[in-house]
Amino acid sequence: MTDLVVSLFLLVGAGFMFVAALGLLRMPDLPMRLHATTKAGALGGGLMVIAVGLEFFGDVAVAARAAAIIIFIVLTAPIAAHLIGRAGYFVGVPMWSKTLKDELKDRYDAQNQVLLSPGEVHSDDQPGKDKAD
Amino acid sequence: MLEVSIFVSYVILSIALGLTFVRLVIGPSLPDRVVALEMIATLTVGFIAIYTLSSGVTAFLDVAMVLALTAFLAAVAFARLITKGGGVHHD
C-alpha cells in the first residue's frame, strides 16, 4: 500500500518535471519559459520529496528535512523567477511576436528602474533618484 | 513495484534533463540560459529524491536542501549580473 502511494507521488512528480522541461524547451519567449519551469518544476520537485517522506514514514528527521526542502522550493522559486524575469525585461529580451499587450512598456524608467504609476508620464529632465528607494 | 517506478522516474527525469540541456545550449539570451540552469538544479533535487528512495540513505536529503539553497542564490546573483551591466546579448 505504501509502495503504491509512494510510486504514485514519484511518477506524478516526475511527470510534472517532464512537463516543465518540455515547456522550457517549447515555449516561445522568456516569460512563458519562466512560467513553465517555476510552477511545474516546483510542483514536481515537491511531489517527489513528498514521496521520499512517505517512504520513510514515521522517521521525524526525514519528515523534517522533506518539509524543509518543500517549503524552501515553494518560497524561493517565485522569487527567483521574478528576479530573472525582471532582469530579462530590463535588458530588452524580445517577447513573442504574437504578444498582445505589454503593460510595462514606457512605464519603466530605464535609468533608475523605477516603475511609474498609471497616468504618470515618463520625463527625461527629472532624474527622480529620490524615488528609487 | 517501487523499483519499476523508480526506474521509470529516472528515465523521465533523464529525458527532461536532456530537453533542458538543449535549451541551455540554444537559449537565445542569457536569461533563458539562467532559467535552464535553475531547471537543472530543480531536476537534480528530483534525482537526489529518487536516489534517496532507491538507496535508503536519508542523508542525501541534506544535499538536496543545500542544492536548492545554492541554486536560489545563483539565480539571484545572475539576475543582479544581468541587470547591472551584464547584458551582453544585444550589444
PDB file of C-alpha atoms in Angstrom:
ATOM      1  CA  MET A   1       0.000   0.000   0.000  1.00  0.00           C
ATOM      2  CA  THR A   2       2.799   2.375   0.939  1.00  0.00           C
ATOM      3  CA  ASP A   3       4.629   1.368  -2.212  1.00  0.00           C
ATOM      4  CA  LEU A   4       1.601   2.240  -4.286  1.00  0.00           C
ATOM      5  CA  VAL A   5       1.256   5.731  -2.790  1.00  0.00           C
ATOM      6  CA  VAL A   6       4.995   6.402  -2.998  1.00  0.00           C
ATOM      7  CA  SER A   7       5.067   5.259  -6.631  1.00  0.00           C
ATOM      8  CA  LEU A   8       2.109   7.476  -7.425  1.00  0.00           C
ATOM      9  CA  PHE A   9       3.734  10.580  -5.944  1.00  0.00           C
ATOM     10  CA  LEU A  10       7.062   9.749  -7.580  1.00  0.00           C
ATOM     11  CA  LEU A  11       5.621   9.229 -11.048  1.00  0.00           C
ATOM     12  CA  VAL A  12       3.334  12.256 -10.915  1.00  0.00           C
ATOM     13  CA  GLY A  13       6.230  14.391  -9.706  1.00  0.00           C
ATOM     14  CA  ALA A  14       8.487  13.140 -12.472  1.00  0.00           C
ATOM     15  CA  GLY A  15       5.708  13.822 -14.971  1.00  0.00           C
ATOM     16  CA  PHE A  16       5.397  17.415 -13.805  1.00  0.00           C
ATOM     17  CA  MET A  17       9.170  17.809 -14.042  1.00  0.00           C
ATOM     18  CA  PHE A  18       8.994  16.498 -17.607  1.00  0.00           C
ATOM     19  CA  VAL A  19       6.207  18.947 -18.445  1.00  0.00           C
ATOM     20  CA  ALA A  20       8.332  21.769 -17.020  1.00  0.00           C
ATOM     21  CA  ALA A  21      11.320  20.787 -19.157  1.00  0.00           C
ATOM     22  CA  LEU A  22       9.100  20.444 -22.215  1.00  0.00           C
ATOM     23  CA  GLY A  23       7.665  23.904 -21.599  1.00  0.00           C
ATOM     24  CA  LEU A  24      11.142  25.302 -21.132  1.00  0.00           C
ATOM     25  CA  LEU A  25      12.142  23.925 -24.498  1.00  0.00           C
ATOM     26  CA  ARG A  26       8.991  24.656 -26.496  1.00  0.00           C
ATOM     27  CA  MET A  27       7.643  27.959 -25.149  1.00  0.00           C
ATOM     28  CA  PRO A  28       8.340  30.923 -27.427  1.00  0.00           C
ATOM     29  CA  ASP A  29       9.719  33.603 -25.095  1.00  0.00           C
ATOM     30  CA  LEU A  30      11.327  34.196 -21.718  1.00  0.00           C
ATOM     31  CA  PRO A  31       8.269  34.917 -19.501  1.00  0.00           C
ATOM     32  CA  MET A  32       6.443  31.848 -20.789  1.00  0.00           C
ATOM     33  CA  ARG A  33       9.503  29.674 -20.161  1.00  0.00           C
ATOM     34  CA  LEU A  34       9.724  31.053 -16.639  1.00  0.00           C
ATOM     35  CA  HIS A  35       6.033  30.339 -16.196  1.00  0.00           C
ATOM     36  CA  ALA A  36       6.530  26.715 -17.227  1.00  0.00           C
ATOM     37  CA  THR A  37       9.602  25.943 -15.138  1.00  0.00           C
ATOM     38  CA  THR A  38       8.634  27.797 -11.971  1.00  0.00           C
ATOM     39  CA  LYS A  39       5.212  26.309 -11.365  1.00  0.00           C
ATOM     40  CA  ALA A  40       5.507  22.839 -12.838  1.00  0.00           C
ATOM     41  CA  GLY A  41       9.096  22.413 -11.698  1.00  0.00           C
ATOM     42  CA  ALA A  42       8.375  23.394  -8.111  1.00  0.00           C
ATOM     43  CA  LEU A  43       5.298  21.176  -8.001  1.00  0.00           C
ATOM     44  CA  GLY A  44       7.176  18.213  -9.450  1.00  0.00           C
ATOM     45  CA  GLY A  45      10.087  18.585  -7.048  1.00  0.00           C
ATOM     46  CA  GLY A  46       7.726  18.957  -4.113  1.00  0.00           C
ATOM     47  CA  LEU A  47       5.798  15.805  -5.053  1.00  0.00           C
ATOM     48  CA  MET A  48       8.987  13.767  -5.383  1.00  0.00           C
ATOM     49  CA  VAL A  49      10.234  14.918  -1.984  1.00  0.00           C
ATOM     50  CA  ILE A  50       6.811  14.070  -0.531  1.00  0.00           C
ATOM     51  CA  ALA A  51       7.303  10.566  -1.941  1.00  0.00           C
ATOM     52  CA  VAL A  52      10.574  10.285  -0.004  1.00  0.00           C
ATOM     53  CA  GLY A  53       8.861  11.494   3.174  1.00  0.00           C
ATOM     54  CA  LEU A  54       6.120   8.882   2.761  1.00  0.00           C
ATOM     55  CA  GLU A  55       8.557   6.037   2.127  1.00  0.00           C
ATOM     56  CA  PHE A  56      10.297   6.751   5.439  1.00  0.00           C
ATOM     57  CA  PHE A  57       7.018   7.420   7.198  1.00  0.00           C
ATOM     58  CA  GLY A  58       7.425   7.890  10.957  1.00  0.00           C
ATOM     59  CA  ASP A  59      11.043   8.985  10.766  1.00  0.00           C
ATOM     60  CA  VAL A  60      10.917  12.514  12.131  1.00  0.00           C
ATOM     61  CA  ALA A  61      14.330  13.531  10.783  1.00  0.00           C
ATOM     62  CA  VAL A  62      13.361  12.604   7.224  1.00  0.00           C
ATOM     63  CA  ALA A  63       9.978  14.264   7.525  1.00  0.00           C
ATOM     64  CA  ALA A  64      11.555  17.478   8.816  1.00  0.00           C
ATOM     65  CA  ARG A  65      14.098  17.537   6.005  1.00  0.00           C
ATOM     66  CA  ALA A  66      11.444  16.837   3.397  1.00  0.00           C
ATOM     67  CA  ALA A  67       9.241  19.599   4.774  1.00  0.00           C
ATOM     68  CA  ALA A  68      12.198  21.996   4.809  1.00  0.00           C
ATOM     69  CA  ILE A  69      13.032  21.212   1.182  1.00  0.00           C
ATOM     70  CA  ILE A  70       9.427  21.664   0.057  1.00  0.00           C
ATOM     71  CA  ILE A  71       8.989  24.929   1.950  1.00  0.00           C
ATOM     72  CA  PHE A  72      12.259  26.185   0.582  1.00  0.00           C
ATOM     73  CA  ILE A  73      11.413  25.310  -3.025  1.00  0.00           C
ATOM     74  CA  VAL A  74       7.948  26.839  -2.775  1.00  0.00           C
ATOM     75  CA  LEU A  75       9.317  30.001  -1.147  1.00  0.00           C
ATOM     76  CA  THR A  76      12.263  30.623  -3.447  1.00  0.00           C
ATOM     77  CA  ALA A  77      11.032  29.538  -6.874  1.00  0.00           C
ATOM     78  CA  PRO A  78       8.706  32.554  -7.394  1.00  0.00           C
ATOM     79  CA  ILE A  79      11.331  34.975  -6.088  1.00  0.00           C
ATOM     80  CA  ALA A  80      14.000  33.640  -8.421  1.00  0.00           C
ATOM     81  CA  ALA A  81      11.580  33.691 -11.355  1.00  0.00           C
ATOM     82  CA  HIS A  82      10.559  37.259 -10.579  1.00  0.00           C
ATOM     83  CA  LEU A  83      14.183  38.408 -10.420  1.00  0.00           C
ATOM     84  CA  ILE A  84      15.158  36.687 -13.658  1.00  0.00           C
ATOM     85  CA  GLY A  85      12.074  37.935 -15.493  1.00  0.00           C
ATOM     86  CA  ARG A  86      12.655  41.461 -14.255  1.00  0.00           C
ATOM     87  CA  ALA A  87      16.296  41.370 -15.311  1.00  0.00           C
ATOM     88  CA  GLY A  88      15.339  39.981 -18.705  1.00  0.00           C
ATOM     89  CA  TYR A  89      12.751  42.702 -19.197  1.00  0.00           C
ATOM     90  CA  PHE A  90      15.279  45.419 -18.366  1.00  0.00           C
ATOM     91  CA  VAL A  91      17.917  44.243 -20.809  1.00  0.00           C
ATOM     92  CA  GLY A  92      15.287  44.039 -23.533  1.00  0.00           C
ATOM     93  CA  VAL A  93      14.876  40.341 -24.190  1.00  0.00           C
ATOM     94  CA  PRO A  94      12.397  40.256 -27.078  1.00  0.00           C
ATOM     95  CA  MET A  95       8.899  38.998 -26.374  1.00  0.00           C
ATOM     96  CA  TRP A  96       6.917  36.667 -28.571  1.00  0.00           C
ATOM     97  CA  SER A  97       5.866  38.229 -31.854  1.00  0.00           C
ATOM     98  CA  LYS A  98       2.202  37.435 -31.120  1.00  0.00           C
ATOM     99  CA  THR A  99       2.238  39.057 -27.679  1.00  0.00           C
ATOM    100  CA  LEU A 100      -0.898  41.184 -27.482  1.00  0.00           C
ATOM    101  CA  LYS A 101      -0.081  43.589 -24.688  1.00  0.00           C
ATOM    102  CA  ASP A 102       2.967  44.810 -22.810  1.00  0.00           C
ATOM    103  CA  GLU A 103       1.576  46.849 -19.940  1.00  0.00           C
ATOM    104  CA  LEU A 104       5.009  47.788 -18.607  1.00  0.00           C
ATOM    105  CA  LYS A 105       6.060  49.404 -21.867  1.00  0.00           C
ATOM    106  CA  ASP A 106       7.086  53.069 -21.290  1.00  0.00           C
ATOM    107  CA  ARG A 107       6.243  52.728 -17.604  1.00  0.00           C
ATOM    108  CA  TYR A 108       9.710  51.775 -16.515  1.00  0.00           C
ATOM    109  CA  ASP A 109      12.377  54.415 -16.139  1.00  0.00           C
ATOM    110  CA  ALA A 110      15.292  52.713 -17.816  1.00  0.00           C
ATOM    111  CA  GLN A 111      17.913  54.706 -15.920  1.00  0.00           C
ATOM    112  CA  ASN A 112      16.937  54.126 -12.307  1.00  0.00           C
ATOM    113  CA  GLN A 113      14.480  51.244 -12.884  1.00  0.00           C
ATOM    114  CA  VAL A 114      11.557  52.932 -11.157  1.00  0.00           C
ATOM    115  CA  LEU A 115       8.052  51.858 -12.092  1.00  0.00           C
ATOM    116  CA  LEU A 116       5.822  54.852 -12.813  1.00  0.00           C
ATOM    117  CA  SER A 117       2.192  54.984 -11.744  1.00  0.00           C
ATOM    118  CA  PRO A 118      -0.572  54.741 -14.340  1.00  0.00           C
ATOM    119  CA  GLY A 119      -1.059  58.156 -15.932  1.00  0.00           C
ATOM    120  CA  GLU A 120       2.294  59.450 -14.807  1.00  0.00           C
ATOM    121  CA  VAL A 121       4.385  60.438 -17.786  1.00  0.00           C
ATOM    122  CA  HIS A 122       7.975  59.427 -18.100  1.00  0.00           C
ATOM    123  CA  SER A 123      10.114  62.581 -18.181  1.00  0.00           C
ATOM    124  CA  ASP A 124      13.802  62.750 -19.003  1.00  0.00           C
ATOM    125  CA  ASP A 125      14.584  66.080 -17.346  1.00  0.00           C
ATOM    126  CA  GLN A 126      13.679  64.801 -13.878  1.00  0.00           C
ATOM    127  CA  PRO A 127      16.015  62.022 -12.827  1.00  0.00           C
ATOM    128  CA  GLY A 128      13.813  61.068  -9.888  1.00  0.00           C
ATOM    129  CA  LYS A 129      16.643  59.467  -7.993  1.00  0.00           C
ATOM    130  CA  ASP A 130      14.942  60.213  -4.672  1.00  0.00           C
ATOM    131  CA  LYS A 131      12.070  57.921  -5.611  1.00  0.00           C
ATOM    132  CA  ALA A 132      14.359  54.965  -6.087  1.00  0.00           C
ATOM    133  CA  ASP A 133      14.225  53.749  -2.517  1.00  0.00           C
TER     134      ASP A 133
ATOM    135  CA  MET B   1       6.555  -2.270  -7.839  1.00  0.00           C
ATOM    136  CA  LEU B   2       8.561   0.539  -6.304  1.00  0.00           C
ATOM    137  CA  GLU B   3      11.663  -0.497  -8.224  1.00  0.00           C
ATOM    138  CA  VAL B   4       9.809  -0.173 -11.508  1.00  0.00           C
ATOM    139  CA  SER B   5       8.509   3.290 -10.721  1.00  0.00           C
ATOM    140  CA  ILE B   6      11.958   4.381  -9.542  1.00  0.00           C
ATOM    141  CA  PHE B   7      13.393   3.230 -12.854  1.00  0.00           C
ATOM    142  CA  VAL B   8      10.635   4.953 -14.838  1.00  0.00           C
ATOM    143  CA  SER B   9      11.180   8.153 -12.858  1.00  0.00           C
ATOM    144  CA  TYR B  10      14.895   8.026 -13.605  1.00  0.00           C
ATOM    145  CA  VAL B  11      14.114   7.688 -17.309  1.00  0.00           C
ATOM    146  CA  ILE B  12      11.578  10.544 -17.302  1.00  0.00           C
ATOM    147  CA  LEU B  13      13.931  12.864 -15.441  1.00  0.00           C
ATOM    148  CA  SER B  14      16.787  11.973 -17.772  1.00  0.00           C
ATOM    149  CA  ILE B  15      14.687  12.928 -20.783  1.00  0.00           C
ATOM    150  CA  ALA B  16      13.701  16.157 -19.031  1.00  0.00           C
ATOM    151  CA  LEU B  17      17.371  16.870 -18.322  1.00  0.00           C
ATOM    152  CA  GLY B  18      18.138  16.385 -21.998  1.00  0.00           C
ATOM    153  CA  LEU B  19      15.407  18.829 -23.039  1.00  0.00           C
ATOM    154  CA  THR B  20      16.655  21.368 -20.502  1.00  0.00           C
ATOM    155  CA  PHE B  21      20.191  20.977 -21.764  1.00  0.00           C
ATOM    156  CA  VAL B  22      19.025  21.709 -25.310  1.00  0.00           C
ATOM    157  CA  ARG B  23      17.528  24.973 -24.054  1.00  0.00           C
ATOM    158  CA  LEU B  24      20.748  25.732 -22.183  1.00  0.00           C
ATOM    159  CA  VAL B  25      22.714  25.359 -25.414  1.00  0.00           C
ATOM    160  CA  ILE B  26      20.412  27.102 -27.881  1.00  0.00           C
ATOM    161  CA  GLY B  27      18.898  29.655 -25.486  1.00  0.00           C
ATOM    162  CA  PRO B  28      18.932  32.881 -27.472  1.00  0.00           C
ATOM    163  CA  SER B  29      19.581  35.163 -24.494  1.00  0.00           C
ATOM    164  CA  LEU B  30      21.408  34.979 -21.187  1.00  0.00           C
ATOM    165  CA  PRO B  31      18.207  34.974 -19.039  1.00  0.00           C
ATOM    166  CA  ASP B  32      16.963  31.938 -20.971  1.00  0.00           C
ATOM    167  CA  ARG B  33      20.138  30.104 -20.037  1.00  0.00           C
ATOM    168  CA  VAL B  34      19.744  31.149 -16.412  1.00  0.00           C
ATOM    169  CA  VAL B  35      16.229  29.687 -16.440  1.00  0.00           C
ATOM    170  CA  ALA B  36      17.654  26.462 -17.841  1.00  0.00           C
ATOM    171  CA  LEU B  37      20.277  26.356 -15.065  1.00  0.00           C
ATOM    172  CA  GLU B  38      17.558  26.835 -12.467  1.00  0.00           C
ATOM    173  CA  MET B  39      15.581  23.996 -14.024  1.00  0.00           C
ATOM    174  CA  ILE B  40      18.655  21.756 -13.972  1.00  0.00           C
ATOM    175  CA  ALA B  41      19.043  22.430 -10.237  1.00  0.00           C
ATOM    176  CA  THR B  42      15.388  21.505  -9.635  1.00  0.00           C
ATOM    177  CA  LEU B  43      15.835  18.340 -11.699  1.00  0.00           C
ATOM    178  CA  THR B  44      18.892  17.446  -9.642  1.00  0.00           C
ATOM    179  CA  VAL B  45      16.829  17.768  -6.467  1.00  0.00           C
ATOM    180  CA  GLY B  46      14.424  15.299  -8.056  1.00  0.00           C
ATOM    181  CA  PHE B  47      17.272  12.930  -8.920  1.00  0.00           C
ATOM    182  CA  ILE B  48      18.504  13.103  -5.339  1.00  0.00           C
ATOM    183  CA  ALA B  49      14.997  12.329  -4.086  1.00  0.00           C
ATOM    184  CA  ILE B  50      14.824   9.240  -6.307  1.00  0.00           C
ATOM    185  CA  TYR B  51      18.267   8.113  -5.259  1.00  0.00           C
ATOM    186  CA  THR B  52      17.324   8.531  -1.608  1.00  0.00           C
ATOM    187  CA  LEU B  53      14.393   6.213  -2.261  1.00  0.00           C
ATOM    188  CA  SER B  54      16.433   3.605  -4.118  1.00  0.00           C
ATOM    189  CA  SER B  55      19.438   3.587  -1.766  1.00  0.00           C
ATOM    190  CA  GLY B  56      17.732   4.134   1.572  1.00  0.00           C
ATOM    191  CA  VAL B  57      20.402   6.607   2.711  1.00  0.00           C
ATOM    192  CA  THR B  58      18.417   9.555   4.003  1.00  0.00           C
ATOM    193  CA  ALA B  59      21.477  11.790   4.419  1.00  0.00           C
ATOM    194  CA  PHE B  60      21.181  12.660   0.734  1.00  0.00           C
ATOM    195  CA  LEU B  61      18.223  14.862   1.609  1.00  0.00           C
ATOM    196  CA  ASP B  62      20.674  17.317   3.193  1.00  0.00           C
ATOM    197  CA  VAL B  63      22.431  17.538  -0.157  1.00  0.00           C
ATOM    198  CA  ALA B  64      19.124  18.320  -1.835  1.00  0.00           C
ATOM    199  CA  MET B  65      18.419  21.071   0.684  1.00  0.00           C
ATOM    200  CA  VAL B  66      21.813  22.714   0.210  1.00  0.00           C
ATOM    201  CA  LEU B  67      21.479  22.376  -3.555  1.00  0.00           C
ATOM    202  CA  ALA B  68      18.130  24.178  -3.555  1.00  0.00           C
ATOM    203  CA  LEU B  69      19.642  26.974  -1.454  1.00  0.00           C
ATOM    204  CA  THR B  70      22.662  27.309  -3.742  1.00  0.00           C
ATOM    205  CA  ALA B  71      20.519  27.356  -6.861  1.00  0.00           C
ATOM    206  CA  PHE B  72      18.407  30.171  -5.442  1.00  0.00           C
ATOM    207  CA  LEU B  73      21.491  32.216  -4.573  1.00  0.00           C
ATOM    208  CA  ALA B  74      22.891  31.584  -8.060  1.00  0.00           C
ATOM    209  CA  ALA B  75      19.660  32.805  -9.633  1.00  0.00           C
ATOM    210  CA  VAL B  76      19.714  35.977  -7.540  1.00  0.00           C
ATOM    211  CA  ALA B  77      23.364  36.607  -8.434  1.00  0.00           C
ATOM    212  CA  PHE B  78      22.681  36.018 -12.138  1.00  0.00           C
ATOM    213  CA  ALA B  79      19.716  38.402 -12.068  1.00  0.00           C
ATOM    214  CA  ARG B  80      21.892  41.063 -10.491  1.00  0.00           C
ATOM    215  CA  LEU B  81      24.626  40.462 -13.047  1.00  0.00           C
ATOM    216  CA  ILE B  82      22.170  40.774 -15.935  1.00  0.00           C
ATOM    217  CA  THR B  83      20.563  43.927 -14.538  1.00  0.00           C
ATOM    218  CA  LYS B  84      23.768  45.727 -13.573  1.00  0.00           C
ATOM    219  CA  GLY B  85      25.657  45.637 -16.789  1.00  0.00           C
ATOM    220  CA  GLY B  86      25.871  42.018 -17.748  1.00  0.00           C
ATOM    221  CA  GLY B  87      23.515  42.422 -20.706  1.00  0.00           C
ATOM    222  CA  VAL B  88      25.937  41.263 -23.337  1.00  0.00           C
ATOM    223  CA  HIS B  89      23.422  39.583 -25.595  1.00  0.00           C
ATOM    224  CA  HIS B  90      22.217  42.617 -27.536  1.00  0.00           C
ATOM    225  CA  ASP B  91      25.281  44.841 -27.744  1.00  0.00           C
TER     226      ASP B  91
END
